[in-house]
CSV table of C-alpha atoms and ligand atoms in Angstrom, one decimal:
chain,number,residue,atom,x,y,z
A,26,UNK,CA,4.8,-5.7,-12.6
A,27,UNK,CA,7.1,-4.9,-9.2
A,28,UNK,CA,8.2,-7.1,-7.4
A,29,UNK,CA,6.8,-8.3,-4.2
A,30,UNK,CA,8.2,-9.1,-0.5
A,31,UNK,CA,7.3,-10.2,2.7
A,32,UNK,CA,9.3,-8.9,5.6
A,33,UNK,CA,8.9,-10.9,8.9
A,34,UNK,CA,9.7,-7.9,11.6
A,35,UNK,CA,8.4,-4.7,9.7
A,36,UNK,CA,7.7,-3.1,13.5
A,37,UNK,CA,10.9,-3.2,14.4
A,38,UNK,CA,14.3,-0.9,13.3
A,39,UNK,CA,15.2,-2.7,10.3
A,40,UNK,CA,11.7,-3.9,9.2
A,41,UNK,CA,10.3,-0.2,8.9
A,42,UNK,CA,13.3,1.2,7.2
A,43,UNK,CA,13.3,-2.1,4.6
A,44,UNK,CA,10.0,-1.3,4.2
A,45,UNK,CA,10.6,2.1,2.6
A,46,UNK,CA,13.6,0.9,0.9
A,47,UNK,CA,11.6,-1.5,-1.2
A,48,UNK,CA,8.8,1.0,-1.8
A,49,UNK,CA,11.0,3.3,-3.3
A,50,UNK,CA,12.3,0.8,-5.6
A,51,UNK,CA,8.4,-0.5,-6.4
A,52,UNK,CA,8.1,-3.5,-4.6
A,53,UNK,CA,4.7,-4.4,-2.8
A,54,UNK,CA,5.8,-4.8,0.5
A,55,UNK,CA,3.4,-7.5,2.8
A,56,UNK,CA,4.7,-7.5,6.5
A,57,UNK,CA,4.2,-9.8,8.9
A,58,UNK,CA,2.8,-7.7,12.5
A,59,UNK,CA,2.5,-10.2,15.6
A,60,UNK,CA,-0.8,-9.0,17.4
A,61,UNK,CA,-0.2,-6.8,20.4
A,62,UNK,CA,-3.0,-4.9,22.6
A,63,UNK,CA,-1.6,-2.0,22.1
A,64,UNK,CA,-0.3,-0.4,18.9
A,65,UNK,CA,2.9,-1.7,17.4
A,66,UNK,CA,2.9,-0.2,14.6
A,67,UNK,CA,4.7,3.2,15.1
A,68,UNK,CA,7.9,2.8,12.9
A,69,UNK,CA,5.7,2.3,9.8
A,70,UNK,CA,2.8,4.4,10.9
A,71,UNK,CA,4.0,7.2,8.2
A,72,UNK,CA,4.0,4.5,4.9
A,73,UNK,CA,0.8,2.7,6.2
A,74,UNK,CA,-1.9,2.9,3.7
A,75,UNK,CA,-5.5,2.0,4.8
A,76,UNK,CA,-7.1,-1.3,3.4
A,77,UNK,CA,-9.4,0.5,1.6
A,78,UNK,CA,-6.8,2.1,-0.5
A,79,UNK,CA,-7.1,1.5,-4.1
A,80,UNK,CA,-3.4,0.0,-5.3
A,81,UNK,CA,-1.8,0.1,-2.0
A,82,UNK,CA,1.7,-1.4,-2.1
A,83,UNK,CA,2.5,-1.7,2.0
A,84,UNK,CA,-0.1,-4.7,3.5
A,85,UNK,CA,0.2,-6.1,6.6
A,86,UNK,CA,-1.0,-9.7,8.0
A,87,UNK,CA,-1.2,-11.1,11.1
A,88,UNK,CA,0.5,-14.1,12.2
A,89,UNK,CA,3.9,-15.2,13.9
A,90,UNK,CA,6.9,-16.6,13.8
A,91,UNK,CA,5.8,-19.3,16.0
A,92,UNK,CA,3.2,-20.2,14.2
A,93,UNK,CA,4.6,-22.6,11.5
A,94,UNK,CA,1.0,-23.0,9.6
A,95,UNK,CA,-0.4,-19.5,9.3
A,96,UNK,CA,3.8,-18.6,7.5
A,97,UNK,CA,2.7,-21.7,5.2
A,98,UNK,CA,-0.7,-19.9,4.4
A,99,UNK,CA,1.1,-17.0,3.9
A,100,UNK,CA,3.4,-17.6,2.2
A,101,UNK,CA,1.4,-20.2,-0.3
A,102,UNK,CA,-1.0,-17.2,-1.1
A,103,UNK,CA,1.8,-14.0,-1.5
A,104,UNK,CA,4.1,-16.5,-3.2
A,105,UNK,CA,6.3,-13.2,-2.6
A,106,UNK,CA,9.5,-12.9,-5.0
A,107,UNK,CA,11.7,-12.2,-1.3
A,108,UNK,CA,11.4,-12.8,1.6
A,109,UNK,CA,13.2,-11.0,4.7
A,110,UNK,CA,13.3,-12.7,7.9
A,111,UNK,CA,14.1,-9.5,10.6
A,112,UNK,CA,11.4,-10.9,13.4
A,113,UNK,CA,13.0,-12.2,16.5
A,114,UNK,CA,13.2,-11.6,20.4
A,115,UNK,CA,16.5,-9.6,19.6
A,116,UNK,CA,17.4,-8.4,23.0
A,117,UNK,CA,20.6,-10.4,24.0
A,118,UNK,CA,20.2,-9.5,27.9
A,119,UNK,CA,16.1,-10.6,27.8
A,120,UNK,CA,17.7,-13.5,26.4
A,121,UNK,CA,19.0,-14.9,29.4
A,122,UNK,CA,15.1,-14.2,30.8
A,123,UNK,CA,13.4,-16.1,28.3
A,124,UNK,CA,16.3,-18.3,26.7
A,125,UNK,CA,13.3,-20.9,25.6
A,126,UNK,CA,11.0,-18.3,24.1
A,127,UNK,CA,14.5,-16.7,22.5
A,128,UNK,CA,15.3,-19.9,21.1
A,129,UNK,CA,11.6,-20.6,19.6
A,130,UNK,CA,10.7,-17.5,18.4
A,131,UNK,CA,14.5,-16.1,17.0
A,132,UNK,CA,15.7,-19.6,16.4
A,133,UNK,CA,13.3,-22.3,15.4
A,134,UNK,CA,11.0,-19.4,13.6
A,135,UNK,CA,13.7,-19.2,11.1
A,136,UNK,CA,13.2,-22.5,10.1
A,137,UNK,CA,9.5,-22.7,10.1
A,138,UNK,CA,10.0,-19.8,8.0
A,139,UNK,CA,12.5,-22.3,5.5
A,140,UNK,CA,10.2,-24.8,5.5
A,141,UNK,CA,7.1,-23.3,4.8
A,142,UNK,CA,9.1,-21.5,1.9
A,143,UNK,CA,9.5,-25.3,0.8
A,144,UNK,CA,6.4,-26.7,1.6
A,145,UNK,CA,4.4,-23.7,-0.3
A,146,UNK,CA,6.4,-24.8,-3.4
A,147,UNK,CA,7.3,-21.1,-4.1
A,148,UNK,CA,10.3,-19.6,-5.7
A,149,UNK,CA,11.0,-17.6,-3.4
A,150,UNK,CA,14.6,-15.7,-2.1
A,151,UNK,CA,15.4,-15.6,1.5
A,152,UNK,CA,17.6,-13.1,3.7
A,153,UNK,CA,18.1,-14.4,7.2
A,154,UNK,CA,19.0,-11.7,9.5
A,155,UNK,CA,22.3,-13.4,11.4
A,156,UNK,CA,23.9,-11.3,14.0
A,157,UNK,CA,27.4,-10.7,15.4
A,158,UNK,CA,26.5,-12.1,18.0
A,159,UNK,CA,26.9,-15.3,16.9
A,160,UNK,CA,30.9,-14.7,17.2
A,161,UNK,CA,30.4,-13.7,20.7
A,162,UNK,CA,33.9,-15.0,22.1
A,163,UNK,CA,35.7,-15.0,19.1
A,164,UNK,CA,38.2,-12.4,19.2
A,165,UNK,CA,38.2,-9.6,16.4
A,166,UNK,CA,38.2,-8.5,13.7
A,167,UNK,CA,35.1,-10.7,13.2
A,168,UNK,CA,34.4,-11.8,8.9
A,169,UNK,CA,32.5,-14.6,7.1
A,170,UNK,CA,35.5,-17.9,8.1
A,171,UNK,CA,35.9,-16.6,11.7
A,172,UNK,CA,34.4,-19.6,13.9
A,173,UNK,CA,31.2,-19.1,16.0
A,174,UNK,CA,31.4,-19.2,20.1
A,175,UNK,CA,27.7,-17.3,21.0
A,176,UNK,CA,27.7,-15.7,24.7
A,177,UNK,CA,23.9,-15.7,25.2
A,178,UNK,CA,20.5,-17.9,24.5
A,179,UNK,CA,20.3,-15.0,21.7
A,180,UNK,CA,23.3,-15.6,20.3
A,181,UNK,CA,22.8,-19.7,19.9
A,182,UNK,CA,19.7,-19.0,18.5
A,183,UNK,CA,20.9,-17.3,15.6
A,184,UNK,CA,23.6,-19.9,14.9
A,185,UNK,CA,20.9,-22.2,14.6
A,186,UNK,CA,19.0,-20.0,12.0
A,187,UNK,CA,22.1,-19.3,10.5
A,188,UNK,CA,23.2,-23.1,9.6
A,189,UNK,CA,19.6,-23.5,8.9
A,190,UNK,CA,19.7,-21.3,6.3
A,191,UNK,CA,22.9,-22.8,4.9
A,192,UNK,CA,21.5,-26.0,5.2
A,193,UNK,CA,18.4,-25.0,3.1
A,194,UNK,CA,20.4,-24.0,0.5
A,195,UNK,CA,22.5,-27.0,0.0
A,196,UNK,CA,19.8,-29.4,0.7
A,197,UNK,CA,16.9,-27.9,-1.3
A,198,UNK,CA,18.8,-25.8,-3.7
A,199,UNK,CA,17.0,-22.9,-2.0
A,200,UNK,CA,18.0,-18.9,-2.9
A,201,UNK,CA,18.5,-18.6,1.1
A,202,UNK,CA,21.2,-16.0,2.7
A,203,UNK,CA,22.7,-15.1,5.6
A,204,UNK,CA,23.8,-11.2,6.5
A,205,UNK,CA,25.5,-11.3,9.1
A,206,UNK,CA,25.1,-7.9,10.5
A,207,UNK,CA,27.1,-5.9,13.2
A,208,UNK,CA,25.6,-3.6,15.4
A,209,UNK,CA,23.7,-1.2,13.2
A,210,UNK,CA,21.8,1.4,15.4
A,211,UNK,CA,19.2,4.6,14.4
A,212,UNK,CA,16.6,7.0,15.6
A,213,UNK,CA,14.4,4.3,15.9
A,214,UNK,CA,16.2,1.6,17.5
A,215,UNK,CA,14.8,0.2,20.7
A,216,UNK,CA,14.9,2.3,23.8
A,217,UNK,CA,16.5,-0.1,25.8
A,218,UNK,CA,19.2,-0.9,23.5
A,219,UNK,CA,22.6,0.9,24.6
A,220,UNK,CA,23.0,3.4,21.9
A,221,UNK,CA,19.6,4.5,22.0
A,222,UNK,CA,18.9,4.2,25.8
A,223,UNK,CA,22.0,6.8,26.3
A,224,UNK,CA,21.0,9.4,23.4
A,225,UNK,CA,17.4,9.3,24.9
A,226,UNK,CA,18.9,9.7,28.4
A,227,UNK,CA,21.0,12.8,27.5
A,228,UNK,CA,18.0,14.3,25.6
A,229,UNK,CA,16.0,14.2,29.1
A,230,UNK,CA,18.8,15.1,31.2
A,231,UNK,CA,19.2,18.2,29.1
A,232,UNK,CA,15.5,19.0,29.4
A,233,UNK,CA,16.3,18.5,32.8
A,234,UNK,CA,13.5,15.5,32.8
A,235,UNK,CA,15.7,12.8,34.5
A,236,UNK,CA,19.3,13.5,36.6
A,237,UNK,CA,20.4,9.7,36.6
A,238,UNK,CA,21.6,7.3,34.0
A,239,UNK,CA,21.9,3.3,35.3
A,240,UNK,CA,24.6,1.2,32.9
A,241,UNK,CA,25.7,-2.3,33.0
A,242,UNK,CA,30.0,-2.9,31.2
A,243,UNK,CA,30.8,0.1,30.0
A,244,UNK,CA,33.8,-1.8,28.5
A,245,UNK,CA,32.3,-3.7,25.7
A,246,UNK,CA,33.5,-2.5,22.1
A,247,UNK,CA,30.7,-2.6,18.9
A,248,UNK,CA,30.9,-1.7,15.9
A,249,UNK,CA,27.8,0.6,15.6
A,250,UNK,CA,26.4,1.3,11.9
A,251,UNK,CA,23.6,2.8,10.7
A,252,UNK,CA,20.6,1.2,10.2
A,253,UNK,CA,19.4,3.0,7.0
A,254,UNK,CA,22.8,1.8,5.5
A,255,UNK,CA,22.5,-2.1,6.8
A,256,UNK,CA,19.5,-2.6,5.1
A,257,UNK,CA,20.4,-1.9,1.5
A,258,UNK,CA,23.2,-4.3,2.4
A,259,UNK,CA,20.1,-6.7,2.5
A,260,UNK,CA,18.6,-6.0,-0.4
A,261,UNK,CA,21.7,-6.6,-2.3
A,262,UNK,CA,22.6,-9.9,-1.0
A,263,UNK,CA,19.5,-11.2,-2.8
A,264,UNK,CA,19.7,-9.8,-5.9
A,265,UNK,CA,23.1,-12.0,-7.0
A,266,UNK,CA,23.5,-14.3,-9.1
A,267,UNK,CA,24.4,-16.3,-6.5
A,268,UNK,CA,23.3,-17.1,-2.6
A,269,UNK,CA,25.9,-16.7,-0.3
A,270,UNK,CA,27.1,-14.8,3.3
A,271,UNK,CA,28.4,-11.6,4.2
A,272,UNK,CA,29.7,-10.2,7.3
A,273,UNK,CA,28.2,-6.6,7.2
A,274,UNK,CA,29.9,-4.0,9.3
A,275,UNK,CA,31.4,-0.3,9.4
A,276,UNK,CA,35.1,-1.8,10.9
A,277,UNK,CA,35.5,1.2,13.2
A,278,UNK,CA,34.5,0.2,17.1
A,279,UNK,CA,34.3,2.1,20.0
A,280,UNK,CA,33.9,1.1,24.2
A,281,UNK,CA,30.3,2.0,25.1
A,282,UNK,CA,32.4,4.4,27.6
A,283,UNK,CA,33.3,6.3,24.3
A,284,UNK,CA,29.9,5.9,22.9
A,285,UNK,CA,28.3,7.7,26.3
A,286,UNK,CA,31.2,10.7,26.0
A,287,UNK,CA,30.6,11.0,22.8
A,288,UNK,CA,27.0,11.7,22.9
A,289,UNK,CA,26.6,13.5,26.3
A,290,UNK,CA,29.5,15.8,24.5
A,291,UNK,CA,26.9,16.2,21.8
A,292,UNK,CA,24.8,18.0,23.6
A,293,UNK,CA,27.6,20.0,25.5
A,294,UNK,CA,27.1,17.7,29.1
A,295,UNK,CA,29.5,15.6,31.2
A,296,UNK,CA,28.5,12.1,31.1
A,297,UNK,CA,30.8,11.4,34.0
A,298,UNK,CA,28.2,13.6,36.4
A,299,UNK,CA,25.1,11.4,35.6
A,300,UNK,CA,26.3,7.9,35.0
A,301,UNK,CA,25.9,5.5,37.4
A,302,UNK,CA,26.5,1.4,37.5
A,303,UNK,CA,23.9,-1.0,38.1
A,304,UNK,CA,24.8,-4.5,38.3
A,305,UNK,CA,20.6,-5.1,36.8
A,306,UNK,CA,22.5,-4.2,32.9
A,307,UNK,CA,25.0,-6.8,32.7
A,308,UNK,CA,25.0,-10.2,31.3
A,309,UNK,CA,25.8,-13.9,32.9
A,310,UNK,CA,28.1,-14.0,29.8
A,311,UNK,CA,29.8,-10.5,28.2
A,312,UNK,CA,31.2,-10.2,24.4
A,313,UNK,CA,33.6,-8.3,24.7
A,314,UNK,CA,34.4,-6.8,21.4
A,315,UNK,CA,32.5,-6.9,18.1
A,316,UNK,CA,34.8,-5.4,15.1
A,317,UNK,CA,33.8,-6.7,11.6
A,318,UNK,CA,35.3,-7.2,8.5
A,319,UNK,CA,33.0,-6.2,5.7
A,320,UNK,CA,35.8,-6.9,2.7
A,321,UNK,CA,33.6,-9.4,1.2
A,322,UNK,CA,30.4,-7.1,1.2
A,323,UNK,CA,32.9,-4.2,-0.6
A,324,UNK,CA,33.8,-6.5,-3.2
A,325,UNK,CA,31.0,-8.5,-3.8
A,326,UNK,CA,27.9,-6.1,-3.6
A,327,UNK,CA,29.5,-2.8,-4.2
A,328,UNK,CA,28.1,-2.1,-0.5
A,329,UNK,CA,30.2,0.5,2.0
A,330,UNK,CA,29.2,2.0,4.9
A,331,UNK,CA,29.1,6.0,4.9
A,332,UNK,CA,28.2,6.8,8.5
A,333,UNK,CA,30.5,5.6,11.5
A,334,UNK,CA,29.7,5.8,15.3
A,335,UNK,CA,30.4,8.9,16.2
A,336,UNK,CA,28.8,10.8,13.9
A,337,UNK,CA,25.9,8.3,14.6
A,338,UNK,CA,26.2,9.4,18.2
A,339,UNK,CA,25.2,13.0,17.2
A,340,UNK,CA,22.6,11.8,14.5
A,341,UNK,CA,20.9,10.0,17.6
A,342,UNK,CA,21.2,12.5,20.1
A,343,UNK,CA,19.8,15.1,17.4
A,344,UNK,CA,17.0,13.3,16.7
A,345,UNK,CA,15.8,12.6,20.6
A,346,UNK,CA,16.4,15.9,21.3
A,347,UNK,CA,14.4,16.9,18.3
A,348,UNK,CA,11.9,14.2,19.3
A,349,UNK,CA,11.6,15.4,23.4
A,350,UNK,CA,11.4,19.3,22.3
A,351,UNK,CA,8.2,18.6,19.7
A,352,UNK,CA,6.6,16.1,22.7
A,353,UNK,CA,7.4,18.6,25.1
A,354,UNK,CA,5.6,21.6,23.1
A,355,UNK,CA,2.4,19.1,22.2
A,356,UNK,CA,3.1,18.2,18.9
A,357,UNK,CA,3.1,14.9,17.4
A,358,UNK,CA,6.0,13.2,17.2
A,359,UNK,CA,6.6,11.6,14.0
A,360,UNK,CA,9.8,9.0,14.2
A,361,UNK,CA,10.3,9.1,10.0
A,362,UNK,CA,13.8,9.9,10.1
B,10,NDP,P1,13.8,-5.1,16.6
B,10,NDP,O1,13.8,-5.7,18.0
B,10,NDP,O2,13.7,-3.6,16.4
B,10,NDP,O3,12.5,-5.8,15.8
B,10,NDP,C1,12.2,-7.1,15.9
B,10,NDP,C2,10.9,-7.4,15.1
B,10,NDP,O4,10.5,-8.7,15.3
B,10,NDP,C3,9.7,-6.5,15.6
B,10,NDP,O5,9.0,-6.2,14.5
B,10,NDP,C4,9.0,-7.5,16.5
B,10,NDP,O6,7.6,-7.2,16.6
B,10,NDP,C5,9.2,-8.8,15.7
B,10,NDP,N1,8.9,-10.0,16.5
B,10,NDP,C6,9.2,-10.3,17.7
B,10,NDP,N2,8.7,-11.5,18.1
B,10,NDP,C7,8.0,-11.9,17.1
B,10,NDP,C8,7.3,-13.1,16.8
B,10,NDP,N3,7.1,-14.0,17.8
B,10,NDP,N4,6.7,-13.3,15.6
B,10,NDP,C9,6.8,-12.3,14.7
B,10,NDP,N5,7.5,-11.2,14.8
B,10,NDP,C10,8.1,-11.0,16.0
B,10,NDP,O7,15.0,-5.7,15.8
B,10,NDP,P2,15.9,-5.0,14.7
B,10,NDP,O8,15.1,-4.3,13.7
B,10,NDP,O9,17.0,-4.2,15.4
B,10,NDP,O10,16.7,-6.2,14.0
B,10,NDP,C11,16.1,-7.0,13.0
B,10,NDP,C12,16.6,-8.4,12.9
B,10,NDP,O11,18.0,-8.3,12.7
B,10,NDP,C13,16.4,-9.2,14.2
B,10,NDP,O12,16.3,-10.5,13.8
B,10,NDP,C14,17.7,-9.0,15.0
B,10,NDP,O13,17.9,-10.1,15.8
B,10,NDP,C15,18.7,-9.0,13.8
B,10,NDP,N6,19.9,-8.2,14.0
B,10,NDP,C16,19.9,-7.0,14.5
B,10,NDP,C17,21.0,-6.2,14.6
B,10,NDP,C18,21.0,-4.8,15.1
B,10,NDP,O14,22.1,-4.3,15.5
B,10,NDP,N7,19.9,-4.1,15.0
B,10,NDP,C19,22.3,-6.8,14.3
B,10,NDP,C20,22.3,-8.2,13.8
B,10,NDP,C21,21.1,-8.9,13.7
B,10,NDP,P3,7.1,-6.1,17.7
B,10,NDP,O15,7.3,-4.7,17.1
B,10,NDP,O16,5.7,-6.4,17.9
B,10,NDP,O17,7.9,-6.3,18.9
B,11,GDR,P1,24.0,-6.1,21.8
B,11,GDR,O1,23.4,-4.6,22.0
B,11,GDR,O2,23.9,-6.9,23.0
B,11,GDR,O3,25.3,-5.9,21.2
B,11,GDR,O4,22.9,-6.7,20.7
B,11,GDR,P2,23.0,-3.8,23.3
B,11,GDR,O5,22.9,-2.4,22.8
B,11,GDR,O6,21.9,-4.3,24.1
B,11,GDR,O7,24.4,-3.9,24.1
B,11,GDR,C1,25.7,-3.5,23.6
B,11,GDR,C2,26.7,-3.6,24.8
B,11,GDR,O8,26.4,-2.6,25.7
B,11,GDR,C3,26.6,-3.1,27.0
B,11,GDR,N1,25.8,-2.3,28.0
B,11,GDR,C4,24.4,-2.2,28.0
B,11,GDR,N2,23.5,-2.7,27.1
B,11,GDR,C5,22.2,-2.4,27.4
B,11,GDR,N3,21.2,-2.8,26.5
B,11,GDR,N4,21.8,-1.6,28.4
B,11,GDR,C6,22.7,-1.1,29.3
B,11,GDR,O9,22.4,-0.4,30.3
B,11,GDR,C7,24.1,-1.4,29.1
B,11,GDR,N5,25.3,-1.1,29.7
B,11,GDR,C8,26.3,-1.6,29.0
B,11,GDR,C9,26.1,-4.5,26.9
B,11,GDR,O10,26.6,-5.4,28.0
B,11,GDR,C10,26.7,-4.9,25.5
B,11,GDR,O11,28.0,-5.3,25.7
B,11,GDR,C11,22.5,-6.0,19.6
B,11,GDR,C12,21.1,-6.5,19.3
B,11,GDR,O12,20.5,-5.6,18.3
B,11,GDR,C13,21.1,-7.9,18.7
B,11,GDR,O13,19.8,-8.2,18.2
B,11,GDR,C14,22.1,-7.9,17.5
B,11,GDR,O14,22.1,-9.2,17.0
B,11,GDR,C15,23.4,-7.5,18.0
B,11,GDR,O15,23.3,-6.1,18.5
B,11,GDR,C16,24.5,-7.4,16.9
């Protein structure tokens, strides 16, 4: 018998690549999809099986992550082997919109996730998906003893689901992780995320679709990985001996400046010519600079990171390009890469 898992998030970047992961290794993957009245399901449209299918292995539920009785249910009936918590409100600048939904949802859903783990009496491993962000002000390079000063509602959220998970572990003896991933970015990140807002941008400006791109601090450094990458990272934290945390990261960061040239150079434009500021894109509260130090993950799970941001710059910009041309000529975009 495979294993089974239940990944909170499987709509979003890292759910949907997770999801194929474990399919490829034989897990049953359940996945927990937040109703919506329009479709949501885009990322995994392309390993969705219909619930008439005989032995399907990807099955999705309904529920959310504020909704502390319906993860019990769940959880008490899967009784999954893993789980992965990746659902959150994950924008950092929506944040400072909705800081008490942020907090709810990204924060206190981690720990209804914890306790409903406990209260279903299952043996069950957990990966919490922590965030750089959690360092915020602390300068770099960023690893696992490097203190935490978060810069946004986001960002004290997840130190609250990240000592939450710590304090699982010690209190309840529970298999419970923390990765605490950098910026990790792919075809299908979010569109409004800075990576993926500028390769979609240089896409239309090339199709000559749009002549204007609006950015907030063009100085902020990440380290930007890629996604496909970050989540195997996942799957080997639980799969120890032992729980514990890892700072995941490439340790190679770049200015978003740097990021825009490299991608409008991708595609053979100046990004100097269609790059203008809007005050709309910047936060009450900047980080700075984001550069991690992933020594523990090297050692510990054997885990390094092939692609670094530049070439992920061109991966991106090929792909929306690829994307715009197929939309443009009618067919049907399919976002499995
Ligand atoms: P996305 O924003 O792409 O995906 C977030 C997922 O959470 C989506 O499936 C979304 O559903 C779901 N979700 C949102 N609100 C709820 C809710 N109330 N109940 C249940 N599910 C909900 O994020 P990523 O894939 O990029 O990131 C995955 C996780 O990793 C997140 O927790 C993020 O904070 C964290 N992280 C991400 C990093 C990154 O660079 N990508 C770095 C470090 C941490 P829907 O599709 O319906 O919106
Ligand atoms: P971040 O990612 O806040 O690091 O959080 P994002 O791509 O939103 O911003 C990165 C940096 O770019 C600057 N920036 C802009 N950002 C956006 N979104 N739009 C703009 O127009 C723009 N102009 C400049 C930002 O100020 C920031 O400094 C991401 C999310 O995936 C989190 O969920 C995750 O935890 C962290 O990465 C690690």
């Amino acid at each position: 018998m495979g294993k089974t898992a239940l990944i909170t998030g499987v709509t979003g970047q890292d759910g949907s690549y997770l999801a194929e992961l474990l399919l490829t290794k034989g897990y049953t993957v359940h996945g927990l999809v937040r109703r919506s009245s329009s479709f949501n399901t885009e990322r995994i449209d392309h390993i969705y099986e219909e619930p008439q299918e005989p032995g399907r292995r990807l099955v999705l539920h309904h529920a959310d992550l504020s909704d502390g009785v319906a993860l019990v249910n769940l959880l008490r009936d899967l009784a999954p082997d893993e789980v992965y918590n990746l659902g959150a409100q994950s924008h950092v600048r929506v944040s400072f919109d909705a800081p008490l939904y942020t907090a709810d949802v990204t924060g206190l859903g981690s720990m209804r996730l914890l306790e409903a783990v406990r209260a279903a009496g299952i043996d069950t491993r957990i990966y919490q998906a922590s965030s750089s962000e959690m360092f915020g002000s602390a300068p770099p390079p960023q690893n696992e003893r490097t203190p935490f000063h978060p810069r946004s509602p986001y960002g004290c959220a997840k130190v609250f689901g990240y000592w939450s998970t710590v304090n699982y572990r010690e209190a309840y003896d529970l298999f419970a992780v923390n990765g605490i991933l950098f910026n990790h970015e792919s075809p299908r990140r979010g569109e409004t995320f800075v990576t993926r807002k500028i390769t979609r941008a240089v896409a239309r400006i090339r199709a000559g679709l749009q002549d204007r791109l609006y950015m907030g601090n063009l100085d902020a450094i990440r380290d930007w990985g890629y996604a496909p990458e970050y989540v195997e990272a996942m799957w080997l934290m639980l799969q120890r001996d032992v729980p514990d945390d890892y700072v995941v990261a490439t340790g190679e960061a770049g200015s978003v400046r740097q990021f825009l040239d490299a991608a409008f150079t991708a595609a053979g434009l100046d990004w100097a010519e269609y790059v203008r500021f809007d005050p709309k894109y910047e936060r009450p509260s900047e980080v700075d600079a984001l550069i991690g130090d992933a020594t523990k993950a090297g050692d510990l799970l054997g885990w390094k990171p092939q692609v670094k941001w530049p070439e992920l710059a061109r991966i991106m910009v090929e792909a929306d390009i690829d994307a715009l041309d197929a939309e443009l000529a009618g067919a049907t975009v399919r976002i499995d890469r």
